[in-house]
Amino acid sequence: MSHPKMNDTVLLSFIGKLDNGEVFMTVEKDKPFRITLGNTELPPTLEQEILKMEFGETRKIRVSPDEGYGPRDKNLIQTIDNQQMVDSLQPIPGMIVALKAEKEGVEQKVPATVLTVEGSRVTVDYNHPLAGHHLTYDLTLLAPAPKEDVH
């Protein structure tokens, strides 16, 4: 067996869980996750562990909030007017919405989770949904991605 190298494109399957056992993502072996190592698509700790694995190997990998999606930032929880919702969307708690935000003079759509709706006021959370959580991946490094799949 061999190890992947940085910039290799590989196929993975995994189950990602929070500390409370809640599954946040499942990728089955028959529909693997295709990723190029080094493209910052995964938390760095997870990527470093994958680089140590052999193809066909399965490992349990734990990622802390600081190594994953960062700590929760209370400043990213904001109350906005319902009129700021895109396309006159009727928000409900738990819904993920795209809101307009300006960054460096350019208007962008930014994802946010609706926390509460009180009349015309909507409280949203711009933190990544996995921010502040310890993450555990039961991950299998399946194989190098077939050349015809690499774009």
PDB file of C-alpha atoms in Angstrom:
ATOM      1  CA  MET A   1       0.000   0.000   0.000  1.00  0.00           C
ATOM      2  CA  SER A   2       1.087   3.590  -0.511  1.00  0.00           C
ATOM      3  CA  HIS A   3       0.457   6.989   1.036  1.00  0.00           C
ATOM      4  CA  PRO A   4      -1.029  10.017  -0.736  1.00  0.00           C
ATOM      5  CA  LYS A   5       1.095  13.123  -1.218  1.00  0.00           C
ATOM      6  CA  MET A   6       0.224  16.808  -1.087  1.00  0.00           C
ATOM      7  CA  ASN A   7      -1.662  17.866  -4.261  1.00  0.00           C
ATOM      8  CA  ASP A   8      -2.839  14.282  -4.943  1.00  0.00           C
ATOM      9  CA  THR A   9      -6.542  13.881  -5.655  1.00  0.00           C
ATOM     10  CA  VAL A  10      -8.012  11.077  -3.559  1.00  0.00           C
ATOM     11  CA  LEU A  11     -11.333   9.402  -2.810  1.00  0.00           C
ATOM     12  CA  LEU A  12     -12.642   9.262   0.774  1.00  0.00           C
ATOM     13  CA  SER A  13     -15.627   7.903   2.613  1.00  0.00           C
ATOM     14  CA  PHE A  14     -16.441   9.014   6.141  1.00  0.00           C
ATOM     15  CA  ILE A  15     -18.957   9.611   8.873  1.00  0.00           C
ATOM     16  CA  GLY A  16     -18.532  12.945  10.659  1.00  0.00           C
ATOM     17  CA  LYS A  17     -19.933  13.212  14.184  1.00  0.00           C
ATOM     18  CA  LEU A  18     -20.234  15.807  16.933  1.00  0.00           C
ATOM     19  CA  ASP A  19     -19.343  14.946  20.552  1.00  0.00           C
ATOM     20  CA  ASN A  20     -23.004  14.239  21.322  1.00  0.00           C
ATOM     21  CA  GLY A  21     -23.021  11.538  18.619  1.00  0.00           C
ATOM     22  CA  GLU A  22     -25.013  13.601  16.114  1.00  0.00           C
ATOM     23  CA  VAL A  23     -23.940  12.803  12.556  1.00  0.00           C
ATOM     24  CA  PHE A  24     -23.272  15.981  10.568  1.00  0.00           C
ATOM     25  CA  MET A  25     -22.171  14.317   7.340  1.00  0.00           C
ATOM     26  CA  THR A  26     -21.989  10.857   5.793  1.00  0.00           C
ATOM     27  CA  VAL A  27     -20.143  10.006   2.592  1.00  0.00           C
ATOM     28  CA  GLU A  28     -20.625   6.407   1.445  1.00  0.00           C
ATOM     29  CA  LYS A  29     -17.959   4.308  -0.282  1.00  0.00           C
ATOM     30  CA  ASP A  30     -20.115   3.944  -3.407  1.00  0.00           C
ATOM     31  CA  LYS A  31     -20.363   7.755  -3.729  1.00  0.00           C
ATOM     32  CA  PRO A  32     -16.963   8.872  -2.403  1.00  0.00           C
ATOM     33  CA  PHE A  33     -15.814  12.377  -1.596  1.00  0.00           C
ATOM     34  CA  ARG A  34     -13.202  13.512  -4.127  1.00  0.00           C
ATOM     35  CA  ILE A  35     -10.635  15.942  -2.783  1.00  0.00           C
ATOM     36  CA  THR A  36      -7.276  17.375  -3.759  1.00  0.00           C
ATOM     37  CA  LEU A  37      -4.989  17.474  -0.733  1.00  0.00           C
ATOM     38  CA  GLY A  38      -3.562  20.931  -0.109  1.00  0.00           C
ATOM     39  CA  ASN A  39      -6.525  22.868  -1.544  1.00  0.00           C
ATOM     40  CA  THR A  40      -7.776  23.837   1.957  1.00  0.00           C
ATOM     41  CA  GLU A  41     -11.050  21.973   1.389  1.00  0.00           C
ATOM     42  CA  LEU A  42     -10.637  20.143   4.710  1.00  0.00           C
ATOM     43  CA  PRO A  43      -9.533  21.237   8.175  1.00  0.00           C
ATOM     44  CA  PRO A  44      -5.684  21.133   8.246  1.00  0.00           C
ATOM     45  CA  THR A  45      -5.556  18.520  11.037  1.00  0.00           C
ATOM     46  CA  LEU A  46      -7.766  16.181   9.040  1.00  0.00           C
ATOM     47  CA  GLU A  47      -5.672  16.673   5.923  1.00  0.00           C
ATOM     48  CA  GLN A  48      -2.408  16.012   7.822  1.00  0.00           C
ATOM     49  CA  GLU A  49      -3.801  12.733   9.162  1.00  0.00           C
ATOM     50  CA  ILE A  50      -4.906  11.673   5.666  1.00  0.00           C
ATOM     51  CA  LEU A  51      -1.354  12.248   4.416  1.00  0.00           C
ATOM     52  CA  LYS A  52      -0.120   9.705   7.017  1.00  0.00           C
ATOM     53  CA  MET A  53      -2.668   7.059   5.979  1.00  0.00           C
ATOM     54  CA  GLU A  54      -2.283   4.240   3.483  1.00  0.00           C
ATOM     55  CA  PHE A  55      -4.868   3.715   0.763  1.00  0.00           C
ATOM     56  CA  GLY A  56      -7.526   1.326   2.072  1.00  0.00           C
ATOM     57  CA  GLU A  57      -6.907   2.334   5.707  1.00  0.00           C
ATOM     58  CA  THR A  58      -9.640   3.499   8.089  1.00  0.00           C
ATOM     59  CA  ARG A  59      -8.954   5.835  11.027  1.00  0.00           C
ATOM     60  CA  LYS A  60     -10.872   7.726  13.674  1.00  0.00           C
ATOM     61  CA  ILE A  61      -9.668  11.349  13.523  1.00  0.00           C
ATOM     62  CA  ARG A  62     -10.643  13.999  16.074  1.00  0.00           C
ATOM     63  CA  VAL A  63     -10.530  17.689  15.175  1.00  0.00           C
ATOM     64  CA  SER A  64     -10.767  20.436  17.816  1.00  0.00           C
ATOM     65  CA  PRO A  65     -12.717  23.656  17.153  1.00  0.00           C
ATOM     66  CA  ASP A  66      -9.463  25.610  16.756  1.00  0.00           C
ATOM     67  CA  GLU A  67      -8.211  23.084  14.189  1.00  0.00           C
ATOM     68  CA  GLY A  68     -11.578  22.830  12.427  1.00  0.00           C
ATOM     69  CA  TYR A  69     -14.064  25.627  11.836  1.00  0.00           C
ATOM     70  CA  GLY A  70     -12.913  27.855  14.690  1.00  0.00           C
ATOM     71  CA  PRO A  71     -14.576  28.894  17.923  1.00  0.00           C
ATOM     72  CA  ARG A  72     -18.071  30.370  17.899  1.00  0.00           C
ATOM     73  CA  ASP A  73     -17.949  34.172  17.615  1.00  0.00           C
ATOM     74  CA  LYS A  74     -20.818  35.915  19.433  1.00  0.00           C
ATOM     75  CA  ASN A  75     -20.257  38.979  17.226  1.00  0.00           C
ATOM     76  CA  LEU A  76     -21.478  36.918  14.275  1.00  0.00           C
ATOM     77  CA  ILE A  77     -24.951  36.608  15.827  1.00  0.00           C
ATOM     78  CA  GLN A  78     -26.979  39.595  14.670  1.00  0.00           C
ATOM     79  CA  THR A  79     -30.562  40.787  14.597  1.00  0.00           C
ATOM     80  CA  ILE A  80     -31.716  42.124  11.253  1.00  0.00           C
ATOM     81  CA  ASP A  81     -34.949  43.427   9.786  1.00  0.00           C
ATOM     82  CA  ASN A  82     -37.033  40.848   7.944  1.00  0.00           C
ATOM     83  CA  GLN A  83     -36.845  43.111   4.863  1.00  0.00           C
ATOM     84  CA  GLN A  84     -33.143  42.227   4.530  1.00  0.00           C
ATOM     85  CA  MET A  85     -34.096  38.648   3.671  1.00  0.00           C
ATOM     86  CA  VAL A  86     -33.373  37.732   0.056  1.00  0.00           C
ATOM     87  CA  ASP A  87     -36.373  37.260  -2.262  1.00  0.00           C
ATOM     88  CA  SER A  88     -38.923  38.116   0.470  1.00  0.00           C
ATOM     89  CA  LEU A  89     -38.180  34.768   2.109  1.00  0.00           C
ATOM     90  CA  GLN A  90     -40.254  33.893   5.182  1.00  0.00           C
ATOM     91  CA  PRO A  91     -37.604  32.775   7.689  1.00  0.00           C
ATOM     92  CA  ILE A  92     -38.120  30.019  10.247  1.00  0.00           C
ATOM     93  CA  PRO A  93     -35.683  28.984  13.015  1.00  0.00           C
ATOM     94  CA  GLY A  94     -33.089  26.488  11.791  1.00  0.00           C
ATOM     95  CA  MET A  95     -33.338  27.624   8.170  1.00  0.00           C
ATOM     96  CA  ILE A  96     -30.058  28.451   6.412  1.00  0.00           C
ATOM     97  CA  VAL A  97     -30.444  31.581   4.316  1.00  0.00           C
ATOM     98  CA  ALA A  98     -28.200  33.581   1.983  1.00  0.00           C
ATOM     99  CA  LEU A  99     -27.996  37.214   3.057  1.00  0.00           C
ATOM    100  CA  LYS A 100     -26.427  40.117   1.224  1.00  0.00           C
ATOM    101  CA  ALA A 101     -23.263  41.446   2.833  1.00  0.00           C
ATOM    102  CA  GLU A 102     -20.560  43.807   1.652  1.00  0.00           C
ATOM    103  CA  LYS A 103     -16.935  42.701   1.869  1.00  0.00           C
ATOM    104  CA  GLU A 104     -14.172  45.009   0.670  1.00  0.00           C
ATOM    105  CA  GLY A 105     -16.682  47.016  -1.353  1.00  0.00           C
ATOM    106  CA  VAL A 106     -18.159  43.986  -3.123  1.00  0.00           C
ATOM    107  CA  GLU A 107     -21.680  42.746  -2.375  1.00  0.00           C
ATOM    108  CA  GLN A 108     -21.824  39.006  -1.711  1.00  0.00           C
ATOM    109  CA  LYS A 109     -24.343  36.467  -0.473  1.00  0.00           C
ATOM    110  CA  VAL A 110     -23.305  35.003   2.876  1.00  0.00           C
ATOM    111  CA  PRO A 111     -24.917  31.949   4.525  1.00  0.00           C
ATOM    112  CA  ALA A 112     -26.507  32.407   7.948  1.00  0.00           C
ATOM    113  CA  THR A 113     -28.655  30.238  10.210  1.00  0.00           C
ATOM    114  CA  VAL A 114     -31.955  31.708  11.415  1.00  0.00           C
ATOM    115  CA  LEU A 115     -32.099  31.480  15.228  1.00  0.00           C
ATOM    116  CA  THR A 116     -35.302  33.346  16.093  1.00  0.00           C
ATOM    117  CA  VAL A 117     -38.082  35.283  14.374  1.00  0.00           C
ATOM    118  CA  GLU A 118     -39.963  37.903  16.398  1.00  0.00           C
ATOM    119  CA  GLY A 119     -42.274  40.032  14.310  1.00  0.00           C
ATOM    120  CA  SER A 120     -40.165  41.846  11.729  1.00  0.00           C
ATOM    121  CA  ARG A 121     -36.894  41.081  13.585  1.00  0.00           C
ATOM    122  CA  VAL A 122     -34.828  38.022  12.668  1.00  0.00           C
ATOM    123  CA  THR A 123     -31.809  36.863  14.673  1.00  0.00           C
ATOM    124  CA  VAL A 124     -29.247  35.115  12.463  1.00  0.00           C
ATOM    125  CA  ASP A 125     -25.941  33.384  13.106  1.00  0.00           C
ATOM    126  CA  TYR A 126     -23.150  33.866  10.552  1.00  0.00           C
ATOM    127  CA  ASN A 127     -20.870  31.312  12.280  1.00  0.00           C
ATOM    128  CA  HIS A 128     -20.136  28.138  10.329  1.00  0.00           C
ATOM    129  CA  PRO A 129     -22.604  25.498  11.610  1.00  0.00           C
ATOM    130  CA  LEU A 130     -19.662  23.373  12.842  1.00  0.00           C
ATOM    131  CA  ALA A 131     -17.834  26.262  14.566  1.00  0.00           C
ATOM    132  CA  GLY A 132     -17.172  25.612  18.241  1.00  0.00           C
ATOM    133  CA  HIS A 133     -17.596  21.847  17.930  1.00  0.00           C
ATOM    134  CA  HIS A 134     -15.140  19.002  18.377  1.00  0.00           C
ATOM    135  CA  LEU A 135     -15.507  16.815  15.289  1.00  0.00           C
ATOM    136  CA  THR A 136     -14.802  13.099  14.954  1.00  0.00           C
ATOM    137  CA  TYR A 137     -14.372  11.526  11.542  1.00  0.00           C
ATOM    138  CA  ASP A 138     -14.493   7.762  10.953  1.00  0.00           C
ATOM    139  CA  LEU A 139     -12.620   8.087   7.678  1.00  0.00           C
ATOM    140  CA  THR A 140     -11.499   5.594   5.035  1.00  0.00           C
ATOM    141  CA  LEU A 141      -8.889   6.647   2.483  1.00  0.00           C
ATOM    142  CA  LEU A 142     -10.265   4.641  -0.427  1.00  0.00           C
ATOM    143  CA  ALA A 143      -7.944   5.187  -3.386  1.00  0.00           C
ATOM    144  CA  PRO A 144      -6.302   7.741  -5.645  1.00  0.00           C
ATOM    145  CA  ALA A 145      -8.933   9.405  -7.827  1.00  0.00           C
ATOM    146  CA  PRO A 146      -9.010   7.910 -11.327  1.00  0.00           C
ATOM    147  CA  LYS A 147      -7.184  10.136 -13.803  1.00  0.00           C
ATOM    148  CA  GLU A 148     -10.302  10.684 -15.912  1.00  0.00           C
ATOM    149  CA  ASP A 149     -12.079  12.110 -12.826  1.00  0.00           C
ATOM    150  CA  VAL A 150      -9.379  14.720 -12.201  1.00  0.00           C
ATOM    151  CA  HIS A 151     -10.288  18.135 -13.613  1.00  0.00           C
TER     152      HIS A 151
END
